[in-house]
Amino acid sequence: MQKYDVAIVGGGASGLACALALKRKNKNISVVVIDSCERLGKKLAATGNGQGNVSNSRLSPQNYHGGGAALADKIIARNYKLPFALFNCIFTEDSEGRIYPSGRQASALADSLLRELNSFGAHFVNPARVTSVKRGFVLTLSDGLVFEAKKVVLACGGKAQKQFGTDGSSYNLAQSLGHKLTPLSPSLVQLKTDTTHTKTLKGIRADCAVTAYEGKIPLGTARGDVIFTDYGVSGNAIFKISSLVADRKNITLSLEFLPGISREEILADIEKKLALGYPVSELLSGTLHNQIGRAIIKRSGQNIQAIVNTLKNFTLPVTGTLGFDYAQVTHGGIDCSDIGEDMQSKLVNGLYLIGEYVDVDGDCGGYNLLWAFASGVRAAQSIAEGL
Ligand SMILES: Cc1cc2nc3c(=O)[nH]c(=O)nc-3n(C[C@H](O)[C@H](O)[C@H](O)COP(=O)(O)OP(=O)(O)OC[C@H]3O[C@@H](n4cnc5c(N)ncnc54)[C@H](O)[C@@H]3O)c2cc1C
């Protein structure tokens, strides 16, 4: 049986950040990272369309959701620059506050963590799946290997995109030690909608302000691209709004086309075209993509005021999401009411739970990686002090 000071289950963003922060604090602490993937940091290397959006300078408490949102706010401490010190990279910011490594390669982030961890002599066991963690900390792997550790960090991620080793089957490790799991739903995900009025729009993209309503109650608005598909809608505005929609029913989206242009301007443009003898079906030609314009007119009838109303409030009832296989994150997770401000379990001394594994999910734009890194670093501080 191999013995370590710390065993980290999951070599993703949070687990690797935790391991590195531990080794930087005290290189004599023996650390093993166990991961079920062939490649450590596999998901991290795929983030941000392969560019690695690690944080966001527009950070606010409203960017986090789930029962642990307040805990996330305390732990991140509004420090959006936290990843800067973790990586041996230069970072740059885009016009939406999103922070990327200057080389725009997410794989360089995983490489940076692994290179430094290797220089400290951290141990890695992968591909290997931890199937049980017992009090007193005995960990059993699927191939029968057994490890003993003084402290255990569960950094197993959520249920989103199982090809990254995250199929949701590892929640039972925390549950077997007495922790509760909150209801799970996919977030940052494409939405299925009624397609009656969008069948002809497949593949077309438009800049929209999208507001989600639960019944008549507005939940929030997101601005960005909407891409029409055969199942509903995708695009960054939809990803952003999906975190508000996650586990709710009776949701309708209202798409506002031409968000920066007033109703009066649009009306004046339509009246000019009418005076020039444009057929009704072409009244939005040049103003919007022709097919979107025609879909709006078809839905509104001949009335000009109704056309402008539909253009500013194109409603789409939501019928579901594309599910965990397409989601970027999991809404829900291990209940944070049993986790302290050092990410340590309140039920089992020496057990830490970090990253997407717990009931915290962030908006699209770098907030989820920031949470993964911040919670990993916080756990490392507490572990290093306690050993
Ligand atoms: C395609 C995609 C793009 C994304 N882009 C961004 C982005 O640009 N910015 C952003 O902020 N967020 C992004 N996210 C979300 C972000 O990647 C995750 O929230 C973050 O990686 C969570 O880190 P984690 O360490 O908690 O979990 P993960 O990174 O998911 O790592 C968990 C690890 O645990 C391992 N594991 C699980 N169970 C076991 C077990 N029993 N034994 C051994 N190993 C186990 C898994 O193999 C996995 O490697 C993206 C997600 C996806 C899917």
Short mmCIF file of C-alpha atoms and ligand atoms in Angstrom, two decimals:
data_model
loop_
_atom_site.label_atom_id
_atom_site.label_comp_id
_atom_site.label_asym_id
_atom_site.label_seq_id
_atom_site.Cartn_x
_atom_site.Cartn_y
_atom_site.Cartn_z
CA MET A 1 0.00 0.00 0.00
CA GLN A 2 1.39 3.40 -1.00
CA LYS A 3 1.15 6.23 1.53
CA TYR A 4 0.92 9.97 0.80
CA ASP A 5 0.29 13.14 2.77
CA VAL A 6 -2.34 14.20 0.23
CA ALA A 7 -4.30 12.24 -2.38
CA ILE A 8 -6.15 14.33 -4.96
CA VAL A 9 -8.93 12.55 -6.85
CA GLY A 10 -9.21 14.31 -10.23
CA GLY A 11 -6.40 15.91 -12.21
CA GLY A 12 -8.53 18.60 -13.82
CA ALA A 13 -8.32 22.37 -13.36
CA SER A 14 -9.07 22.38 -9.63
CA GLY A 15 -7.09 19.25 -8.70
CA LEU A 16 -3.93 20.34 -10.53
CA ALA A 17 -4.20 23.90 -9.13
CA CYS A 18 -4.53 22.44 -5.64
CA ALA A 19 -1.53 20.12 -6.14
CA LEU A 20 0.66 22.95 -7.42
CA ALA A 21 -0.34 25.38 -4.66
CA LEU A 22 0.50 22.66 -2.10
CA LYS A 23 3.92 21.94 -3.59
CA ARG A 24 4.74 25.65 -3.83
CA LYS A 25 3.87 26.03 -0.15
CA ASN A 26 5.95 23.05 0.91
CA LYS A 27 7.73 20.82 -1.58
CA ASN A 28 8.18 18.11 1.05
CA ILE A 29 4.46 17.38 1.21
CA SER A 30 3.95 14.14 -0.70
CA VAL A 31 1.10 14.49 -3.21
CA VAL A 32 -0.50 11.99 -5.58
CA VAL A 33 -3.00 13.06 -8.26
CA ILE A 34 -5.23 10.24 -9.56
CA ASP A 35 -7.20 10.82 -12.75
CA SER A 36 -9.35 8.61 -14.93
CA CYS A 37 -8.22 10.17 -18.24
CA GLU A 38 -5.18 9.21 -20.35
CA ARG A 39 -4.21 12.86 -20.28
CA LEU A 40 -4.17 15.02 -17.14
CA GLY A 41 -5.95 18.37 -17.54
CA LYS A 42 -7.78 17.01 -20.59
CA LYS A 43 -10.83 19.27 -20.15
CA LEU A 44 -8.69 22.30 -19.25
CA ALA A 45 -6.85 21.83 -22.56
CA ALA A 46 -10.18 21.98 -24.44
CA THR A 47 -11.63 25.06 -22.74
CA GLY A 48 -12.60 28.30 -24.46
CA ASN A 49 -12.70 26.67 -27.92
CA GLY A 50 -9.12 25.55 -27.33
CA GLN A 51 -8.04 29.05 -26.26
CA GLY A 52 -8.46 28.73 -22.46
CA ASN A 53 -10.62 31.51 -21.03
CA VAL A 54 -9.32 31.38 -17.43
CA SER A 55 -11.00 34.36 -15.81
CA ASN A 56 -12.91 37.60 -16.36
CA SER A 57 -12.16 41.13 -15.20
CA ARG A 58 -15.91 41.90 -14.99
CA LEU A 59 -16.21 39.48 -12.08
CA SER A 60 -19.14 40.08 -9.70
CA PRO A 61 -21.03 37.90 -7.18
CA GLN A 62 -23.92 37.67 -9.71
CA ASN A 63 -21.71 35.55 -11.99
CA TYR A 64 -22.11 32.51 -9.70
CA HIS A 65 -25.13 30.27 -9.17
CA GLY A 66 -26.12 27.33 -6.99
CA GLY A 67 -26.26 26.91 -3.22
CA GLY A 68 -22.52 27.62 -2.93
CA ALA A 69 -22.57 30.99 -4.78
CA ALA A 70 -21.93 32.96 -1.56
CA LEU A 71 -19.06 30.58 -0.64
CA ALA A 72 -17.57 31.10 -4.11
CA ASP A 73 -17.73 34.88 -3.67
CA LYS A 74 -15.82 34.62 -0.35
CA ILE A 75 -13.18 32.27 -1.70
CA ILE A 76 -12.55 34.08 -4.98
CA ALA A 77 -12.53 37.35 -2.98
CA ARG A 78 -13.14 39.33 -6.23
CA ASN A 79 -9.58 38.43 -7.27
CA TYR A 80 -9.98 37.81 -10.99
CA LYS A 81 -6.18 37.89 -11.34
CA LEU A 82 -5.73 34.73 -9.26
CA PRO A 83 -4.79 32.54 -12.28
CA PHE A 84 -1.95 34.93 -13.23
CA ALA A 85 0.24 33.62 -10.41
CA LEU A 86 -0.68 30.00 -11.00
CA PHE A 87 0.65 29.69 -14.54
CA ASN A 88 3.96 30.44 -16.17
CA CYS A 89 2.24 32.43 -18.93
CA ILE A 90 1.42 36.00 -19.92
CA PHE A 91 -2.31 36.78 -19.97
CA THR A 92 -4.32 39.16 -22.14
CA GLU A 93 -7.88 40.47 -21.90
CA ASP A 94 -10.43 40.84 -24.72
CA SER A 95 -13.12 43.52 -25.10
CA GLU A 96 -15.56 41.52 -22.93
CA GLY A 97 -13.13 41.20 -20.02
CA ARG A 98 -12.29 37.57 -20.84
CA ILE A 99 -8.76 36.58 -19.85
CA TYR A 100 -6.74 34.20 -22.05
CA PRO A 101 -3.11 33.08 -22.18
CA SER A 102 -1.43 35.36 -24.72
CA GLY A 103 -0.69 32.38 -27.00
CA ARG A 104 -4.43 31.55 -26.99
CA GLN A 105 -3.72 27.86 -26.43
CA ALA A 106 -5.55 26.14 -23.59
CA SER A 107 -3.22 23.13 -23.80
CA ALA A 108 -0.37 25.44 -22.68
CA LEU A 109 -2.24 25.94 -19.40
CA ALA A 110 -2.32 22.22 -18.64
CA ASP A 111 1.33 21.93 -19.75
CA SER A 112 2.38 24.79 -17.45
CA LEU A 113 0.79 23.15 -14.38
CA LEU A 114 2.14 19.69 -15.19
CA ARG A 115 5.67 20.88 -15.99
CA GLU A 116 5.96 22.64 -12.64
CA LEU A 117 4.35 19.78 -10.75
CA ASN A 118 6.82 17.38 -12.35
CA SER A 119 9.71 19.63 -11.30
CA PHE A 120 8.44 19.28 -7.70
CA GLY A 121 8.25 15.49 -8.02
CA ALA A 122 4.47 15.21 -7.62
CA HIS A 123 3.14 11.71 -8.38
CA PHE A 124 0.49 11.04 -11.01
CA VAL A 125 -1.58 7.89 -11.40
CA ASN A 126 -3.61 7.83 -14.63
CA PRO A 127 -5.66 6.54 -16.29
CA ALA A 128 -7.08 5.17 -13.05
CA ARG A 129 -10.44 5.57 -11.39
CA VAL A 130 -10.95 5.88 -7.63
CA THR A 131 -13.93 3.70 -6.72
CA SER A 132 -14.02 4.20 -2.96
CA VAL A 133 -12.71 6.52 -0.25
CA LYS A 134 -13.03 5.28 3.31
CA ARG A 135 -12.70 7.29 6.54
CA GLY A 136 -9.13 7.20 7.85
CA PHE A 137 -8.53 7.72 4.13
CA VAL A 138 -8.00 4.51 2.30
CA LEU A 139 -8.58 4.94 -1.43
CA THR A 140 -9.29 2.00 -3.71
CA LEU A 141 -8.82 2.19 -7.47
CA SER A 142 -10.76 0.25 -10.11
CA ASP A 143 -7.68 -1.93 -10.79
CA GLY A 144 -7.52 -2.89 -7.10
CA LEU A 145 -4.59 -0.59 -6.16
CA VAL A 146 -4.94 0.89 -2.67
CA PHE A 147 -3.54 4.18 -1.35
CA GLU A 148 -3.46 5.67 2.11
CA ALA A 149 -3.49 9.43 2.66
CA LYS A 150 -3.64 11.87 5.58
CA LYS A 151 -5.82 14.29 3.57
CA VAL A 152 -8.04 13.67 0.56
CA VAL A 153 -9.21 16.22 -1.99
CA LEU A 154 -12.22 15.31 -4.12
CA ALA A 155 -11.80 17.29 -7.36
CA CYS A 156 -13.87 15.00 -9.59
CA GLY A 157 -15.69 17.66 -11.65
CA GLY A 158 -19.38 17.35 -12.51
CA LYS A 159 -21.46 15.51 -15.08
CA ALA A 160 -20.85 17.62 -18.19
CA GLN A 161 -19.23 15.97 -21.25
CA LYS A 162 -18.30 12.50 -20.11
CA GLN A 163 -15.47 12.17 -22.67
CA PHE A 164 -13.44 14.25 -20.16
CA GLY A 165 -13.87 11.64 -17.41
CA THR A 166 -16.82 13.50 -15.90
CA ASP A 167 -19.92 11.32 -16.10
CA GLY A 168 -21.31 12.14 -12.65
CA SER A 169 -20.50 8.69 -11.23
CA SER A 170 -18.01 10.11 -8.70
CA TYR A 171 -20.53 12.01 -6.60
CA ASN A 172 -20.98 8.74 -4.69
CA LEU A 173 -17.45 9.13 -3.23
CA ALA A 174 -18.61 12.17 -1.20
CA GLN A 175 -22.07 10.69 -0.63
CA SER A 176 -20.55 7.55 0.89
CA LEU A 177 -18.87 9.84 3.45
CA GLY A 178 -22.19 11.48 4.40
CA HIS A 179 -22.35 14.42 1.96
CA LYS A 180 -25.60 15.34 0.20
CA LEU A 181 -26.02 15.94 -3.53
CA THR A 182 -28.29 18.75 -4.78
CA PRO A 183 -30.36 18.23 -7.97
CA LEU A 184 -28.20 18.33 -11.12
CA SER A 185 -28.97 19.99 -14.44
CA PRO A 186 -26.88 20.93 -17.48
CA SER A 187 -25.77 24.57 -17.79
CA LEU A 188 -23.98 26.64 -20.45
CA VAL A 189 -25.81 24.53 -22.96
CA GLN A 190 -27.80 24.86 -26.17
CA LEU A 191 -31.57 25.21 -25.68
CA LYS A 192 -34.31 23.25 -27.42
CA THR A 193 -37.25 25.45 -28.38
CA ASP A 194 -40.50 25.36 -30.30
CA THR A 195 -39.23 25.63 -33.90
CA THR A 196 -42.53 26.56 -35.59
CA HIS A 197 -41.25 30.03 -36.52
CA THR A 198 -37.54 29.22 -36.96
CA LYS A 199 -37.55 26.16 -39.26
CA THR A 200 -36.21 28.21 -42.19
CA LEU A 201 -33.44 29.82 -40.13
CA LYS A 202 -31.14 26.82 -39.53
CA GLY A 203 -27.48 27.94 -39.47
CA ILE A 204 -28.26 31.69 -39.44
CA ARG A 205 -26.64 33.83 -36.75
CA ALA A 206 -27.86 37.18 -35.35
CA ASP A 207 -26.80 39.59 -32.63
CA CYS A 208 -29.65 39.67 -30.06
CA ALA A 209 -30.51 40.72 -26.54
CA VAL A 210 -32.09 37.55 -25.14
CA THR A 211 -34.35 37.74 -22.08
CA ALA A 212 -35.52 34.57 -20.33
CA TYR A 213 -38.95 34.58 -18.64
CA GLU A 214 -40.29 32.05 -16.17
CA GLY A 215 -43.99 32.50 -16.86
CA LYS A 216 -44.16 36.29 -16.89
CA ILE A 217 -41.22 36.88 -14.55
CA PRO A 218 -38.00 38.06 -16.26
CA LEU A 219 -34.95 36.05 -15.06
CA GLY A 220 -32.24 38.02 -16.87
CA THR A 221 -30.95 39.25 -20.20
CA ALA A 222 -27.84 38.32 -22.19
CA ARG A 223 -26.49 40.03 -25.29
CA GLY A 224 -24.55 38.20 -28.01
CA ASP A 225 -24.86 35.79 -30.91
CA VAL A 226 -27.90 33.57 -31.35
CA ILE A 227 -27.51 30.71 -33.82
CA PHE A 228 -30.69 29.03 -35.09
CA THR A 229 -30.54 25.24 -35.32
CA ASP A 230 -32.88 22.37 -36.15
CA TYR A 231 -33.53 21.72 -32.42
CA GLY A 232 -33.70 25.35 -31.22
CA VAL A 233 -30.98 27.91 -30.47
CA SER A 234 -27.26 28.01 -29.72
CA GLY A 235 -24.63 30.79 -29.59
CA ASN A 236 -22.97 32.71 -26.78
CA ALA A 237 -26.10 34.67 -25.75
CA ILE A 238 -27.91 31.34 -25.32
CA PHE A 239 -25.02 29.82 -23.33
CA LYS A 240 -25.09 32.83 -21.02
CA ILE A 241 -28.86 32.67 -20.50
CA SER A 242 -28.89 28.88 -20.05
CA SER A 243 -27.38 29.18 -16.57
CA LEU A 244 -30.55 31.03 -15.46
CA VAL A 245 -32.84 28.51 -17.14
CA ALA A 246 -31.05 25.37 -15.91
CA ASP A 247 -33.56 23.65 -13.63
CA ARG A 248 -36.72 25.67 -14.32
CA LYS A 249 -39.93 24.91 -16.18
CA ASN A 250 -42.27 27.16 -18.21
CA ILE A 251 -39.45 29.21 -19.73
CA THR A 252 -39.86 31.50 -22.74
CA LEU A 253 -37.06 33.35 -24.49
CA SER A 254 -37.66 36.79 -25.93
CA LEU A 255 -35.19 37.63 -28.71
CA GLU A 256 -34.70 41.31 -29.38
CA PHE A 257 -33.15 41.71 -32.84
CA LEU A 258 -31.18 44.90 -33.57
CA PRO A 259 -30.71 45.64 -29.85
CA GLY A 260 -28.90 48.94 -30.46
CA ILE A 261 -31.53 50.32 -32.87
CA SER A 262 -34.75 52.00 -31.68
CA ARG A 263 -38.28 51.05 -32.76
CA GLU A 264 -38.68 54.53 -34.28
CA GLU A 265 -35.63 54.05 -36.54
CA ILE A 266 -36.90 50.65 -37.69
CA LEU A 267 -40.40 52.02 -38.30
CA ALA A 268 -39.00 54.91 -40.35
CA ASP A 269 -36.95 52.46 -42.44
CA ILE A 270 -40.02 50.28 -43.09
CA GLU A 271 -42.14 53.30 -44.08
CA LYS A 272 -39.47 54.43 -46.54
CA LYS A 273 -39.48 50.98 -48.14
CA LEU A 274 -43.30 50.93 -48.28
CA ALA A 275 -43.27 54.34 -50.05
CA LEU A 276 -40.83 52.86 -52.59
CA GLY A 277 -43.26 50.01 -53.29
CA TYR A 278 -41.38 47.14 -51.57
CA PRO A 279 -43.59 44.04 -51.17
CA VAL A 280 -44.46 43.37 -47.49
CA SER A 281 -42.29 40.23 -47.44
CA GLU A 282 -39.21 42.41 -48.20
CA LEU A 283 -39.83 45.22 -45.71
CA LEU A 284 -36.93 44.11 -43.50
CA SER A 285 -34.56 43.40 -46.36
CA GLY A 286 -31.12 44.90 -45.67
CA THR A 287 -32.17 45.57 -42.05
CA LEU A 288 -31.86 41.93 -40.96
CA HIS A 289 -30.75 38.72 -42.67
CA ASN A 290 -33.46 38.21 -45.34
CA GLN A 291 -34.65 34.89 -43.92
CA ILE A 292 -34.96 36.30 -40.41
CA GLY A 293 -36.83 39.31 -41.80
CA ARG A 294 -39.26 37.06 -43.69
CA ALA A 295 -39.82 34.84 -40.62
CA ILE A 296 -40.67 37.93 -38.55
CA ILE A 297 -43.09 39.25 -41.19
CA LYS A 298 -44.73 35.84 -41.62
CA ARG A 299 -45.30 35.71 -37.88
CA SER A 300 -46.65 39.29 -37.65
CA GLY A 301 -48.98 39.59 -40.65
CA GLN A 302 -49.24 42.78 -42.70
CA ASN A 303 -49.38 45.24 -39.78
CA ILE A 304 -46.23 47.38 -39.59
CA GLN A 305 -46.46 47.98 -35.85
CA ALA A 306 -46.83 44.22 -35.31
CA ILE A 307 -43.70 43.62 -37.44
CA VAL A 308 -41.67 45.97 -35.24
CA ASN A 309 -43.12 44.38 -32.09
CA THR A 310 -42.15 40.88 -33.24
CA LEU A 311 -38.67 42.08 -34.24
CA LYS A 312 -38.16 43.45 -30.72
CA ASN A 313 -39.87 40.55 -28.94
CA PHE A 314 -39.49 37.31 -30.92
CA THR A 315 -40.69 34.72 -28.42
CA LEU A 316 -39.56 31.10 -28.33
CA PRO A 317 -40.92 28.67 -25.70
CA VAL A 318 -38.08 26.52 -24.31
CA THR A 319 -38.77 22.77 -24.39
CA GLY A 320 -35.47 21.54 -22.88
CA THR A 321 -31.70 21.55 -23.25
CA LEU A 322 -29.29 19.44 -25.29
CA GLY A 323 -28.29 17.79 -22.01
CA PHE A 324 -25.10 16.92 -20.16
CA ASP A 325 -23.31 15.58 -23.25
CA TYR A 326 -23.25 19.11 -24.68
CA ALA A 327 -23.21 21.25 -21.51
CA GLN A 328 -20.03 23.02 -20.41
CA VAL A 329 -20.87 22.81 -16.72
CA THR A 330 -23.13 21.17 -14.17
CA HIS A 331 -25.62 23.19 -12.17
CA GLY A 332 -25.83 21.54 -8.73
CA GLY A 333 -23.35 19.27 -7.00
CA ILE A 334 -22.20 18.38 -3.49
CA ASP A 335 -24.17 20.53 -1.05
CA CYS A 336 -22.03 23.45 0.15
CA SER A 337 -23.79 23.79 3.50
CA ASP A 338 -21.54 20.93 4.68
CA ILE A 339 -18.34 22.60 3.37
CA GLY A 340 -16.35 25.21 5.30
CA GLU A 341 -14.68 28.38 4.03
CA ASP A 342 -11.42 26.47 3.62
CA MET A 343 -13.21 23.96 1.30
CA GLN A 344 -12.91 21.33 4.03
CA SER A 345 -15.79 19.01 4.80
CA LYS A 346 -17.65 19.85 8.00
CA LEU A 347 -18.49 16.13 8.30
CA VAL A 348 -15.11 14.46 7.77
CA ASN A 349 -11.94 16.10 9.04
CA GLY A 350 -9.20 16.22 6.41
CA LEU A 351 -11.57 15.76 3.45
CA TYR A 352 -11.71 18.63 0.93
CA LEU A 353 -14.19 19.11 -1.93
CA ILE A 354 -13.38 21.59 -4.71
CA GLY A 355 -14.25 22.86 -8.19
CA GLU A 356 -17.29 21.88 -10.23
CA TYR A 357 -17.84 18.86 -7.95
CA VAL A 358 -19.63 21.13 -5.47
CA ASP A 359 -22.84 23.12 -5.92
CA VAL A 360 -21.31 26.18 -7.65
CA ASP A 361 -21.58 27.03 -11.33
CA GLY A 362 -20.50 30.19 -13.07
CA ASP A 363 -21.54 32.16 -16.12
CA CYS A 364 -19.94 31.74 -19.51
CA GLY A 365 -16.75 33.83 -19.82
CA GLY A 366 -14.02 32.33 -17.61
CA TYR A 367 -15.90 32.18 -14.31
CA ASN A 368 -15.92 28.39 -13.98
CA LEU A 369 -12.17 27.98 -14.35
CA LEU A 370 -11.64 30.87 -11.94
CA TRP A 371 -13.77 29.02 -9.38
CA ALA A 372 -11.91 25.74 -10.01
CA PHE A 373 -8.50 27.42 -9.48
CA ALA A 374 -9.58 29.55 -6.50
CA SER A 375 -11.18 26.65 -4.62
CA GLY A 376 -8.13 24.45 -5.33
CA VAL A 377 -5.70 27.08 -4.04
CA ARG A 378 -7.85 27.72 -0.95
CA ALA A 379 -7.93 24.01 -0.08
CA ALA A 380 -4.14 23.81 -0.52
CA GLN A 381 -3.59 26.66 1.96
CA SER A 382 -5.69 24.91 4.58
CA ILE A 383 -4.07 21.50 3.96
CA ALA A 384 -0.53 22.90 4.14
CA GLU A 385 -1.33 24.63 7.45
CA GLY A 386 -2.85 21.42 8.86
CA LEU A 387 -0.06 18.98 7.98
C1 LIG B 1 -15.78 22.08 -23.87
C2 LIG B 1 -15.68 22.90 -22.61
C3 LIG B 1 -15.17 24.19 -22.67
C4 LIG B 1 -15.11 24.97 -21.51
N1 LIG B 1 -14.57 26.23 -21.59
C5 LIG B 1 -14.45 26.97 -20.45
C6 LIG B 1 -13.80 28.24 -20.49
O1 LIG B 1 -13.28 28.69 -21.52
N2 LIG B 1 -13.72 28.96 -19.33
C7 LIG B 1 -14.25 28.49 -18.14
O2 LIG B 1 -14.15 29.17 -17.13
N3 LIG B 1 -14.82 27.25 -18.08
C8 LIG B 1 -14.91 26.49 -19.19
N4 LIG B 1 -15.47 25.24 -19.10
C9 LIG B 1 -15.85 24.71 -17.77
C10 LIG B 1 -14.57 24.28 -17.01
O3 LIG B 1 -13.74 23.56 -17.89
C11 LIG B 1 -14.90 23.41 -15.80
O4 LIG B 1 -15.84 24.07 -14.97
C12 LIG B 1 -13.63 23.09 -15.01
O5 LIG B 1 -12.74 22.35 -15.81
C13 LIG B 1 -13.95 22.34 -13.73
O6 LIG B 1 -12.72 21.96 -13.14
P1 LIG B 1 -12.71 20.72 -12.13
O7 LIG B 1 -11.30 20.50 -11.75
O8 LIG B 1 -13.71 20.94 -11.08
O9 LIG B 1 -13.23 19.49 -12.99
P2 LIG B 1 -12.64 18.87 -14.33
O10 LIG B 1 -11.75 19.83 -15.02
O11 LIG B 1 -13.84 18.36 -15.04
O12 LIG B 1 -11.73 17.67 -13.82
C14 LIG B 1 -12.27 16.59 -13.10
C15 LIG B 1 -11.33 15.42 -13.30
O13 LIG B 1 -11.65 14.41 -12.38
C16 LIG B 1 -11.44 13.15 -13.00
N5 LIG B 1 -12.24 12.17 -12.26
C17 LIG B 1 -13.58 12.17 -12.04
N6 LIG B 1 -13.92 11.15 -11.25
C18 LIG B 1 -12.78 10.47 -10.98
C19 LIG B 1 -12.50 9.30 -10.22
N7 LIG B 1 -13.45 8.63 -9.55
N8 LIG B 1 -11.22 8.86 -10.16
C20 LIG B 1 -10.23 9.51 -10.84
N9 LIG B 1 -10.45 10.64 -11.56
C21 LIG B 1 -11.70 11.10 -11.61
C22 LIG B 1 -11.87 13.36 -14.43
O14 LIG B 1 -11.20 12.46 -15.29
C23 LIG B 1 -11.45 14.81 -14.69
O15 LIG B 1 -10.19 14.89 -15.33
C24 LIG B 1 -15.55 24.44 -20.25
C25 LIG B 1 -16.06 23.15 -20.22
C26 LIG B 1 -16.12 22.37 -21.37
C27 LIG B 1 -16.67 20.99 -21.28
#
